[in-house]
Amino acid sequence: MPDRIVIDNCALATVDERDTEYARGHLVLAGDRIEAVGEGPAPRDLPDVVWRVDGTDHLATPGLVNTHHHFYQWLTRGLATDHNLFDWLVALYPTWSQIDEAMVYAAARGSLAMMARGGVTTAMDHHYVFPRGAGDLLAAEIRAAAETGVRFTAARGSMDLGTSQGGLPPDFAVEGTEEALTATEEAVDRYHDPSFGSMLHIAVAPCSPFSVSTELLRQGAELARRKGVRLHTHGSETVEEERYCHERHGMGPTDYFRTTGWLGEDVWMAHCVHMNDSDLAAFADSGTKVAHCPSSNARLAAGIARVPDMLAAGIDVGLGVDGTASNETGELHTELRNTLLVNRLGPHREKALTTRQALRLGTFGGARALGREREIGSLEVGKLADVVLWRLDGLGHSTIEDPVAALVLGPPAPVTLSLVGGRPVVEDGRLVTVEEEAVARGARHEARRLARIARG
Ligand code: ZN
């Protein structure tokens, strides 16, 4: 029989279909699965219990699921702070094109540690900068994720449309089309594990309409479907992108994605800020999913995604940190709060999102986006034991009675325990898989090395 972990006396927000909550309940974890969840104490006579956790004054939720990130940007935070997306990209491409394997490893460790410490149990990375001779960048981030102990989707990105071809990135920052497709296919063959409870998925992820050729989008979609893996990209992020698509292709981003095979159940797209009603209908009809990144959208003045309208249309929406060069906090639990606040500044005002909906976006919505809703995203019997225990009796939260309101609206709640498949990643607010100070030192060393090289 598998070892059991019992968590008692905690509030529970299961994020199941009915948003079932328990004021003072229990969780029983057996091996890597959830065996029981309910009100009141766990049965006293369970065999093989190796760990009993007293969850008094805590809220248990499903582990948070991040759906959009760029780990390498951990080394270029706090730069180009007063720019819109295109200006920001143009300012940073030259530095990014100097990254190497040691830098990406250190940046991935930093990004992953920051997220894991804040309750993320499933991470993703969209990596699209592959300078020649830089080493095996994908392997570096996969190694970092395994060491941190979180589930991971590595989206093998690519750019093949340099400025000489009418794209935004400089020619020295892009790959050849065939080169990108071959490397992506190799990554899928080598790493993708589709099994239940997998720690590693690979997705096909050309970067964006203004940095990728139509051919790469088309062939990338074909590759993903031939291999049975998911598709990810950036879409409809800014008015500048919308204008670019109209000028170059004679249509908006969503129509362009439709013509290149990029709408479907197996696609999740970052941002989706500038969407009209027919774009939303196209997403809903095709089952295309959204990675909503409210802090990054605010930092780059991109706009407010129509999340309430997406949810009303039946579109699945998850949350994304986005790269830490456009969201320096690097934390997902702060996005629960920011999605609620940002969307209330839109036309739906106080009806835009509830605290429960915000929590759902960061958990089950993310699981849907990554195609893992049978495994993760809610606390239900048979699902993986990806659980976070948030401490709510401290200064920041002790006067908020409603635990979900405390988590979503209060300051970032300390994580007393975070489990991935029943294995601890955080205990008493500290990472147990990696040493936080060493990660911070390593990242600073590589950030300074990158800045020196970029200065020439
Ligand atoms: Zn992004």
Tab-separated table of C-alpha atoms and ligand atoms in Angstrom:
chain	number	residue	atom	x	y	z
A	1	MET	CA	0.000	0.000	0.000
A	2	PRO	CA	1.223	3.538	-0.707
A	3	ASP	CA	2.198	5.810	2.175
A	4	ARG	CA	-0.496	8.202	3.316
A	5	ILE	CA	-0.355	11.883	4.240
A	6	VAL	CA	-3.280	13.271	6.250
A	7	ILE	CA	-4.039	17.003	6.380
A	8	ASP	CA	-6.655	17.882	9.007
A	9	ASN	CA	-8.461	20.945	10.388
A	10	CYS	CA	-8.006	23.201	7.344
A	11	ALA	CA	-10.462	25.147	5.239
A	12	LEU	CA	-10.662	23.640	1.753
A	13	ALA	CA	-11.482	25.202	-1.610
A	14	THR	CA	-11.659	22.176	-3.879
A	15	VAL	CA	-12.351	24.074	-7.146
A	16	ASP	CA	-14.376	21.056	-8.286
A	17	GLU	CA	-17.266	21.512	-10.703
A	18	ARG	CA	-19.520	22.899	-7.960
A	19	ASP	CA	-16.821	24.942	-6.223
A	20	THR	CA	-17.290	22.775	-3.116
A	21	GLU	CA	-15.721	24.293	-0.014
A	22	TYR	CA	-15.287	22.935	3.512
A	23	ALA	CA	-14.893	25.262	6.495
A	24	ARG	CA	-12.929	22.702	8.518
A	25	GLY	CA	-12.100	19.590	6.578
A	26	HIS	CA	-9.493	17.004	5.692
A	27	LEU	CA	-7.458	15.613	2.841
A	28	VAL	CA	-6.013	12.127	2.621
A	29	LEU	CA	-3.226	11.614	0.111
A	30	ALA	CA	-2.093	8.108	-0.841
A	31	GLY	CA	1.125	7.965	-2.835
A	32	ASP	CA	0.837	10.543	-5.612
A	33	ARG	CA	-3.003	10.673	-5.560
A	34	ILE	CA	-5.806	12.270	-3.571
A	35	GLU	CA	-7.655	9.482	-1.753
A	36	ALA	CA	-10.225	11.438	0.248
A	37	VAL	CA	-11.418	15.010	0.721
A	38	GLY	CA	-14.265	16.190	2.933
A	39	GLU	CA	-15.709	18.013	5.931
A	40	GLY	CA	-14.584	17.209	9.477
A	41	PRO	CA	-11.586	15.161	10.596
A	42	ALA	CA	-10.041	12.341	8.585
A	43	PRO	CA	-10.755	8.802	9.834
A	44	ARG	CA	-8.478	7.985	12.788
A	45	ASP	CA	-7.742	4.371	11.903
A	46	LEU	CA	-6.138	4.783	8.458
A	47	PRO	CA	-3.127	2.495	7.956
A	48	ASP	CA	0.261	3.539	6.563
A	49	VAL	CA	-0.032	7.197	7.616
A	50	VAL	CA	3.518	8.570	7.537
A	51	TRP	CA	2.696	12.236	8.083
A	52	ARG	CA	-0.148	14.058	9.827
A	53	VAL	CA	-0.352	17.779	9.109
A	54	ASP	CA	-2.395	20.079	11.337
A	55	GLY	CA	-3.981	22.557	8.923
A	56	THR	CA	-5.570	24.796	11.574
A	57	ASP	CA	-5.863	28.418	10.319
A	58	HIS	CA	-4.885	27.316	6.817
A	59	LEU	CA	-6.652	27.087	3.466
A	60	ALA	CA	-5.934	24.097	1.225
A	61	THR	CA	-6.288	24.632	-2.519
A	62	PRO	CA	-5.188	22.805	-5.633
A	63	GLY	CA	-1.613	23.731	-6.585
A	64	LEU	CA	-1.463	26.753	-8.866
A	65	VAL	CA	-0.928	26.149	-12.593
A	66	ASN	CA	1.094	28.641	-14.613
A	67	THR	CA	0.270	28.769	-18.313
A	68	HIS	CA	2.686	31.356	-19.722
A	69	HIS	CA	6.266	32.319	-18.862
A	70	HIS	CA	9.720	33.028	-20.316
A	71	PHE	CA	12.262	31.826	-17.775
A	72	TYR	CA	15.321	33.383	-19.445
A	73	GLN	CA	13.934	36.860	-18.739
A	74	TRP	CA	14.800	36.352	-15.057
A	75	LEU	CA	18.203	37.803	-16.038
A	76	THR	CA	16.785	40.993	-17.625
A	77	ARG	CA	14.261	42.221	-15.075
A	78	GLY	CA	13.702	45.911	-14.449
A	79	LEU	CA	14.876	47.053	-17.885
A	80	ALA	CA	12.943	49.093	-20.457
A	81	THR	CA	10.436	49.934	-17.746
A	82	ASP	CA	8.498	52.608	-19.640
A	83	HIS	CA	7.887	50.884	-22.976
A	84	ASN	CA	5.053	49.261	-24.883
A	85	LEU	CA	5.500	45.691	-26.142
A	86	PHE	CA	7.189	46.405	-29.493
A	87	ASP	CA	9.547	49.079	-28.072
A	88	TRP	CA	10.346	46.810	-25.121
A	89	LEU	CA	11.100	43.839	-27.389
A	90	VAL	CA	13.323	45.909	-29.685
A	91	ALA	CA	15.199	47.242	-26.628
A	92	LEU	CA	15.780	43.728	-25.233
A	93	TYR	CA	16.334	41.480	-28.299
A	94	PRO	CA	20.063	42.356	-28.561
A	95	THR	CA	20.687	41.349	-24.938
A	96	TRP	CA	18.523	38.226	-25.183
A	97	SER	CA	20.425	37.056	-28.255
A	98	GLN	CA	23.542	36.689	-26.049
A	99	ILE	CA	22.104	34.073	-23.695
A	100	ASP	CA	23.787	30.699	-23.266
A	101	GLU	CA	23.066	27.423	-21.490
A	102	ALA	CA	24.503	28.436	-18.104
A	103	MET	CA	22.419	31.624	-18.153
A	104	VAL	CA	19.204	29.838	-19.093
A	105	TYR	CA	19.793	27.240	-16.372
A	106	ALA	CA	20.324	29.928	-13.698
A	107	ALA	CA	17.336	31.932	-14.954
A	108	ALA	CA	15.107	28.860	-15.014
A	109	ARG	CA	16.153	28.000	-11.459
A	110	GLY	CA	15.264	31.530	-10.338
A	111	SER	CA	11.925	31.611	-12.157
A	112	LEU	CA	10.932	28.157	-10.950
A	113	ALA	CA	11.990	28.772	-7.342
A	114	MET	CA	10.016	32.017	-7.201
A	115	MET	CA	6.870	30.374	-8.531
A	116	ALA	CA	7.176	27.185	-6.483
A	117	ARG	CA	7.669	29.156	-3.272
A	118	GLY	CA	4.359	30.895	-4.077
A	119	GLY	CA	2.297	27.755	-4.559
A	120	VAL	CA	2.842	26.871	-8.219
A	121	THR	CA	2.914	23.097	-8.673
A	122	THR	CA	2.735	23.039	-12.488
A	123	ALA	CA	5.023	25.410	-14.361
A	124	MET	CA	5.444	26.131	-18.035
A	125	ASP	CA	8.058	27.905	-20.078
A	126	HIS	CA	7.845	29.348	-23.577
A	127	HIS	CA	11.409	29.603	-24.799
A	128	TYR	CA	11.946	31.091	-28.258
A	129	VAL	CA	15.482	32.568	-28.294
A	130	PHE	CA	18.046	30.025	-29.526
A	131	PRO	CA	21.327	31.766	-30.416
A	132	ARG	CA	23.763	29.649	-32.457
A	133	GLY	CA	26.328	27.822	-30.332
A	134	ALA	CA	24.543	28.704	-27.068
A	135	GLY	CA	24.308	25.072	-25.911
A	136	ASP	CA	21.228	22.988	-25.145
A	137	LEU	CA	18.895	25.610	-23.704
A	138	LEU	CA	15.824	23.372	-23.526
A	139	ALA	CA	17.753	20.689	-21.635
A	140	ALA	CA	18.920	23.353	-19.158
A	141	GLU	CA	15.407	24.419	-18.222
A	142	ILE	CA	14.136	20.850	-18.112
A	143	ARG	CA	16.948	20.009	-15.681
A	144	ALA	CA	16.056	23.048	-13.547
A	145	ALA	CA	12.376	22.042	-13.413
A	146	ALA	CA	13.240	18.473	-12.382
A	147	GLU	CA	15.472	19.791	-9.595
A	148	THR	CA	12.772	22.189	-8.360
A	149	GLY	CA	10.287	19.316	-8.282
A	150	VAL	CA	7.338	20.871	-10.110
A	151	ARG	CA	5.413	19.528	-13.096
A	152	PHE	CA	6.567	21.200	-16.265
A	153	THR	CA	5.395	22.026	-19.774
A	154	ALA	CA	8.329	23.137	-21.919
A	155	ALA	CA	6.958	24.965	-24.941
A	156	ARG	CA	9.689	24.811	-27.608
A	157	GLY	CA	9.391	28.271	-29.134
A	158	SER	CA	10.954	29.685	-32.261
A	159	MET	CA	11.377	32.841	-34.343
A	160	ASP	CA	12.290	32.816	-38.061
A	161	LEU	CA	11.058	36.236	-39.226
A	162	GLY	CA	13.838	38.813	-38.848
A	163	THR	CA	13.644	42.482	-39.778
A	164	SER	CA	14.948	41.825	-43.315
A	165	GLN	CA	11.817	39.695	-43.908
A	166	GLY	CA	9.460	42.237	-42.344
A	167	GLY	CA	9.511	40.825	-38.815
A	168	LEU	CA	10.220	42.673	-35.556
A	169	PRO	CA	13.297	40.819	-34.177
A	170	PRO	CA	16.759	41.538	-35.599
A	171	ASP	CA	18.025	38.905	-38.070
A	172	PHE	CA	20.706	37.764	-35.636
A	173	ALA	CA	18.025	36.715	-33.105
A	174	VAL	CA	16.119	34.284	-35.358
A	175	GLU	CA	16.547	30.671	-36.504
A	176	GLY	CA	15.944	29.149	-39.923
A	177	THR	CA	12.441	27.737	-40.471
A	178	GLU	CA	13.603	24.146	-41.044
A	179	GLU	CA	16.121	24.384	-38.212
A	180	ALA	CA	13.354	25.434	-35.785
A	181	LEU	CA	10.964	22.698	-36.917
A	182	THR	CA	13.620	19.982	-36.703
A	183	ALA	CA	14.717	21.030	-33.218
A	184	THR	CA	11.078	21.177	-32.072
A	185	GLU	CA	10.356	17.689	-33.380
A	186	GLU	CA	13.496	16.362	-31.702
A	187	ALA	CA	12.410	17.919	-28.398
A	188	VAL	CA	9.008	16.205	-28.597
A	189	ASP	CA	10.569	12.836	-29.446
A	190	ARG	CA	13.153	13.097	-26.713
A	191	TYR	CA	11.198	14.531	-23.789
A	192	HIS	CA	7.401	14.466	-24.114
A	193	ASP	CA	5.803	12.114	-21.585
A	194	PRO	CA	2.010	11.919	-22.082
A	195	SER	CA	1.359	9.508	-19.193
A	196	PHE	CA	-1.029	10.265	-16.281
A	197	GLY	CA	1.010	12.104	-13.659
A	198	SER	CA	3.704	13.089	-16.153
A	199	MET	CA	6.311	15.555	-14.888
A	200	LEU	CA	7.166	16.776	-18.402
A	201	HIS	CA	5.175	17.807	-21.457
A	202	ILE	CA	6.538	19.430	-24.612
A	203	ALA	CA	4.461	21.857	-26.691
A	204	VAL	CA	5.067	23.397	-30.128
A	205	ALA	CA	5.290	27.173	-29.733
A	206	PRO	CA	6.330	29.558	-32.533
A	207	CYS	CA	6.600	32.946	-30.831
A	208	SER	CA	4.128	35.423	-32.374
A	209	PRO	CA	2.663	36.651	-35.686
A	210	PHE	CA	5.323	39.389	-35.967
A	211	SER	CA	8.357	37.145	-35.334
A	212	VAL	CA	7.359	33.943	-37.136
A	213	SER	CA	6.708	33.177	-40.820
A	214	THR	CA	3.346	31.879	-42.017
A	215	GLU	CA	5.177	28.727	-43.080
A	216	LEU	CA	6.537	28.082	-39.586
A	217	LEU	CA	3.070	28.577	-38.077
A	218	ARG	CA	1.488	26.184	-40.609
A	219	GLN	CA	4.133	23.524	-40.349
A	220	GLY	CA	4.342	23.911	-36.568
A	221	ALA	CA	0.608	23.186	-36.296
A	222	GLU	CA	0.986	20.129	-38.537
A	223	LEU	CA	3.929	18.897	-36.482
A	224	ALA	CA	2.054	19.267	-33.187
A	225	ARG	CA	-0.979	17.376	-34.511
A	226	ARG	CA	1.153	14.630	-36.042
A	227	LYS	CA	2.863	14.174	-32.661
A	228	GLY	CA	-0.237	14.648	-30.499
A	229	VAL	CA	1.183	17.531	-28.456
A	230	ARG	CA	-0.272	20.942	-27.678
A	231	LEU	CA	0.240	24.264	-29.465
A	232	HIS	CA	1.087	27.549	-27.790
A	233	THR	CA	1.825	31.072	-29.007
A	234	HIS	CA	1.251	34.779	-28.298
A	235	GLY	CA	-1.825	36.338	-29.890
A	236	SER	CA	-3.792	39.597	-30.005
A	237	GLU	CA	-1.566	41.178	-27.386
A	238	THR	CA	-1.431	44.808	-28.558
A	239	VAL	CA	-2.959	47.280	-31.013
A	240	GLU	CA	0.433	47.356	-32.753
A	241	GLU	CA	0.224	43.593	-33.395
A	242	GLU	CA	-3.321	43.969	-34.704
A	243	ARG	CA	-2.177	46.707	-37.098
A	244	TYR	CA	0.788	44.571	-38.180
A	245	CYS	CA	-1.486	41.626	-39.047
A	246	HIS	CA	-3.887	43.816	-41.033
A	247	GLU	CA	-1.041	45.443	-42.988
A	248	ARG	CA	0.864	42.211	-43.697
A	249	HIS	CA	-1.951	39.663	-44.026
A	250	GLY	CA	-5.076	41.752	-44.618
A	251	MET	CA	-6.796	40.330	-41.549
A	252	GLY	CA	-6.718	40.462	-37.752
A	253	PRO	CA	-4.698	38.025	-35.604
A	254	THR	CA	-7.553	35.586	-34.876
A	255	ASP	CA	-8.459	35.217	-38.565
A	256	TYR	CA	-4.761	34.799	-39.335
A	257	PHE	CA	-4.501	32.067	-36.723
A	258	ARG	CA	-7.533	30.339	-38.206
A	259	THR	CA	-5.992	30.283	-41.686
A	260	THR	CA	-2.739	28.820	-40.340
A	261	GLY	CA	-4.320	26.007	-38.279
A	262	TRP	CA	-3.904	27.731	-34.948
A	263	LEU	CA	-7.417	27.460	-33.512
A	264	GLY	CA	-8.449	24.262	-31.751
A	265	GLU	CA	-8.951	22.326	-28.512
A	266	ASP	CA	-5.207	21.675	-28.413
A	267	VAL	CA	-4.193	25.354	-28.645
A	268	TRP	CA	-3.714	27.759	-25.753
A	269	MET	CA	-2.784	31.328	-26.567
A	270	ALA	CA	-1.168	33.979	-24.389
A	271	HIS	CA	-2.790	37.403	-23.855
A	272	CYS	CA	-5.759	37.636	-26.305
A	273	VAL	CA	-6.311	41.257	-25.245
A	274	HIS	CA	-7.641	42.726	-28.484
A	275	MET	CA	-10.507	40.409	-29.375
A	276	ASN	CA	-13.812	41.454	-30.946
A	277	ASP	CA	-17.029	39.436	-30.553
A	278	SER	CA	-16.370	37.335	-33.642
A	279	ASP	CA	-12.839	36.541	-32.395
A	280	LEU	CA	-14.323	35.347	-29.111
A	281	ALA	CA	-16.876	33.229	-30.987
A	282	ALA	CA	-14.045	31.678	-33.036
A	283	PHE	CA	-12.193	30.753	-29.841
A	284	ALA	CA	-15.348	29.361	-28.222
A	285	ASP	CA	-16.379	27.343	-31.296
A	286	SER	CA	-12.920	25.855	-31.766
A	287	GLY	CA	-12.175	25.223	-28.079
A	288	THR	CA	-9.072	27.440	-28.187
A	289	LYS	CA	-7.881	28.361	-24.699
A	290	VAL	CA	-6.393	31.516	-23.219
A	291	ALA	CA	-3.415	32.257	-20.944
A	292	HIS	CA	-4.406	35.537	-19.296
A	293	CYS	CA	-1.457	37.632	-18.022
A	294	PRO	CA	-2.925	40.708	-16.301
A	295	SER	CA	0.265	42.103	-14.713
A	296	SER	CA	2.292	41.842	-17.898
A	297	ASN	CA	-0.542	43.384	-19.908
A	298	ALA	CA	-0.604	46.308	-17.469
A	299	ARG	CA	3.208	46.685	-17.316
A	300	LEU	CA	3.402	46.906	-21.143
A	301	ALA	CA	0.206	48.972	-21.462
A	302	ALA	CA	-1.259	46.263	-23.717
A	303	GLY	CA	-4.829	46.613	-22.456
A	304	ILE	CA	-7.413	44.584	-20.540
A	305	ALA	CA	-8.340	41.130	-21.855
A	306	ARG	CA	-12.105	40.476	-21.939
A	307	VAL	CA	-11.993	37.657	-19.399
A	308	PRO	CA	-15.632	37.935	-18.211
A	309	ASP	CA	-16.811	37.783	-21.847
A	310	MET	CA	-14.501	34.829	-22.524
A	311	LEU	CA	-15.899	32.920	-19.557
A	312	ALA	CA	-19.476	33.779	-20.579
A	313	ALA	CA	-18.707	32.427	-24.064
A	314	GLY	CA	-17.400	29.168	-22.548
A	315	ILE	CA	-13.721	29.790	-23.334
A	316	ASP	CA	-11.255	28.151	-20.930
A	317	VAL	CA	-8.947	30.725	-19.337
A	318	GLY	CA	-5.827	30.096	-17.252
A	319	LEU	CA	-3.429	32.570	-15.664
A	320	GLY	CA	0.139	33.351	-16.667
A	321	VAL	CA	2.996	35.124	-14.940
A	322	ASP	CA	4.528	35.924	-18.368
A	323	GLY	CA	8.267	36.597	-18.521
A	324	THR	CA	9.760	38.460	-15.584
A	325	ALA	CA	11.114	41.206	-17.828
A	326	SER	CA	7.466	42.326	-18.093
A	327	ASN	CA	6.260	41.121	-14.677
A	328	GLU	CA	9.113	41.485	-12.245
A	329	THR	CA	7.294	39.772	-9.344
A	330	GLY	CA	7.520	36.400	-11.078
A	331	GLU	CA	4.705	35.106	-8.880
A	332	LEU	CA	1.419	33.537	-9.880
A	333	HIS	CA	-0.543	33.945	-6.641
A	334	THR	CA	-0.393	37.722	-7.093
A	335	GLU	CA	-2.063	37.208	-10.482
A	336	LEU	CA	-5.175	35.879	-8.708
A	337	ARG	CA	-5.582	39.332	-7.216
A	338	ASN	CA	-4.517	41.206	-10.313
A	339	THR	CA	-6.918	39.405	-12.643
A	340	LEU	CA	-9.804	40.329	-10.360
A	341	LEU	CA	-8.698	43.963	-10.001
A	342	VAL	CA	-7.768	44.567	-13.638
A	343	ASN	CA	-10.971	43.044	-14.974
A	344	ARG	CA	-13.063	45.175	-12.607
A	345	LEU	CA	-11.596	48.222	-14.339
A	346	GLY	CA	-13.293	47.001	-17.521
A	347	PRO	CA	-16.927	47.387	-18.568
A	348	HIS	CA	-18.316	44.678	-16.253
A	349	ARG	CA	-17.083	46.592	-13.206
A	350	GLU	CA	-17.784	44.820	-9.873
A	351	LYS	CA	-19.493	41.922	-11.686
A	352	ALA	CA	-16.389	41.125	-13.754
A	353	LEU	CA	-14.934	38.305	-11.634
A	354	THR	CA	-15.521	36.885	-8.154
A	355	THR	CA	-12.766	35.755	-5.802
A	356	ARG	CA	-13.779	32.133	-6.524
A	357	GLN	CA	-13.517	32.679	-10.253
A	358	ALA	CA	-10.044	34.177	-9.800
A	359	LEU	CA	-8.933	31.077	-7.871
A	360	ARG	CA	-10.473	28.862	-10.565
A	361	LEU	CA	-8.508	30.636	-13.313
A	362	GLY	CA	-5.256	30.009	-11.440
A	363	THR	CA	-5.973	26.308	-10.881
A	364	PHE	CA	-8.564	24.429	-12.936
A	365	GLY	CA	-8.510	26.980	-15.782
A	366	GLY	CA	-4.762	26.496	-16.101
A	367	ALA	CA	-5.167	22.723	-16.055
A	368	ARG	CA	-7.644	23.009	-18.947
A	369	ALA	CA	-5.267	25.241	-20.886
A	370	LEU	CA	-2.467	22.694	-20.539
A	371	GLY	CA	-4.792	19.780	-21.325
A	372	ARG	CA	-4.330	18.261	-17.877
A	373	GLU	CA	-7.776	18.724	-16.295
A	374	ARG	CA	-8.174	14.990	-15.622
A	375	GLU	CA	-4.984	15.024	-13.529
A	376	ILE	CA	-4.671	18.385	-11.780
A	377	GLY	CA	-6.445	21.695	-11.084
A	378	SER	CA	-8.922	20.591	-8.394
A	379	LEU	CA	-8.913	18.655	-5.132
A	380	GLU	CA	-10.877	15.552	-6.132
A	381	VAL	CA	-10.473	11.860	-5.369
A	382	GLY	CA	-8.249	10.142	-7.924
A	383	LYS	CA	-6.470	13.292	-9.033
A	384	LEU	CA	-2.793	13.946	-8.411
A	385	ALA	CA	-1.797	15.096	-4.926
A	386	ASP	CA	-0.772	18.619	-5.995
A	387	VAL	CA	-1.893	20.587	-2.938
A	388	VAL	CA	-1.007	23.925	-1.346
A	389	LEU	CA	-1.630	24.840	2.283
A	390	TRP	CA	-1.788	28.628	2.680
A	391	ARG	CA	-1.229	30.145	6.127
A	392	LEU	CA	-3.934	32.670	7.005
A	393	ASP	CA	-3.424	33.457	10.725
A	394	GLY	CA	-0.634	36.006	10.263
A	395	LEU	CA	-0.714	39.775	10.185
A	396	GLY	CA	-1.742	39.976	6.536
A	397	HIS	CA	-4.783	37.712	6.742
A	398	SER	CA	-5.970	37.028	10.297
A	399	THR	CA	-8.843	39.537	10.157
A	400	ILE	CA	-10.324	38.242	6.884
A	401	GLU	CA	-12.871	35.541	7.796
A	402	ASP	CA	-13.442	34.230	4.279
A	403	PRO	CA	-10.304	32.210	3.456
A	404	VAL	CA	-10.684	32.486	-0.328
A	405	ALA	CA	-11.100	36.271	-0.058
A	406	ALA	CA	-8.011	36.324	2.179
A	407	LEU	CA	-5.986	34.384	-0.392
A	408	VAL	CA	-7.141	36.348	-3.437
A	409	LEU	CA	-7.468	39.879	-2.057
A	410	GLY	CA	-4.898	39.880	0.750
A	411	PRO	CA	-1.120	40.165	0.478
A	412	PRO	CA	0.709	37.070	-0.813
A	413	ALA	CA	-0.104	34.343	1.729
A	414	PRO	CA	2.799	32.286	3.110
A	415	VAL	CA	2.889	28.688	1.884
A	416	THR	CA	3.193	26.295	4.810
A	417	LEU	CA	3.201	23.243	2.576
A	418	SER	CA	3.217	22.616	-1.158
A	419	LEU	CA	3.074	19.064	-2.463
A	420	VAL	CA	3.559	17.853	-6.022
A	421	GLY	CA	2.318	14.309	-6.397
A	422	GLY	CA	2.513	14.041	-2.601
A	423	ARG	CA	6.180	15.110	-2.540
A	424	PRO	CA	7.006	18.282	-0.572
A	425	VAL	CA	8.415	21.216	-2.544
A	426	VAL	CA	7.795	23.888	0.115
A	427	GLU	CA	7.653	23.467	3.891
A	428	ASP	CA	7.133	26.367	6.321
A	429	GLY	CA	7.622	28.910	3.575
A	430	ARG	CA	10.962	27.477	2.451
A	431	LEU	CA	11.799	25.541	-0.666
A	432	VAL	CA	12.994	22.093	0.284
A	433	THR	CA	14.091	20.928	-3.167
A	434	VAL	CA	16.609	23.681	-3.905
A	435	GLU	CA	18.495	26.158	-1.765
A	436	GLU	CA	16.924	29.558	-2.301
A	437	GLU	CA	20.007	31.669	-1.518
A	438	ALA	CA	22.166	29.605	-3.878
A	439	VAL	CA	19.570	30.028	-6.627
A	440	ALA	CA	19.521	33.807	-6.041
A	441	ARG	CA	23.336	34.038	-6.099
A	442	GLY	CA	23.598	31.915	-9.245
A	443	ALA	CA	20.991	34.010	-11.051
A	444	ARG	CA	22.679	37.281	-10.084
A	445	HIS	CA	26.042	36.004	-11.291
A	446	GLU	CA	24.596	35.056	-14.684
A	447	ALA	CA	22.529	38.265	-14.966
A	448	ARG	CA	25.687	40.333	-14.468
A	449	ARG	CA	27.620	38.175	-16.926
A	450	LEU	CA	24.881	38.669	-19.525
A	451	ALA	CA	24.828	42.447	-18.922
A	452	ARG	CA	28.640	42.597	-19.373
A	453	ILE	CA	28.507	40.639	-22.655
A	454	ALA	CA	25.582	42.718	-23.921
A	455	ARG	CA	27.483	45.964	-23.189
A	456	GLY	CA	30.304	44.533	-25.346
B	1	ZN	ZN	4.960	36.076	-23.290
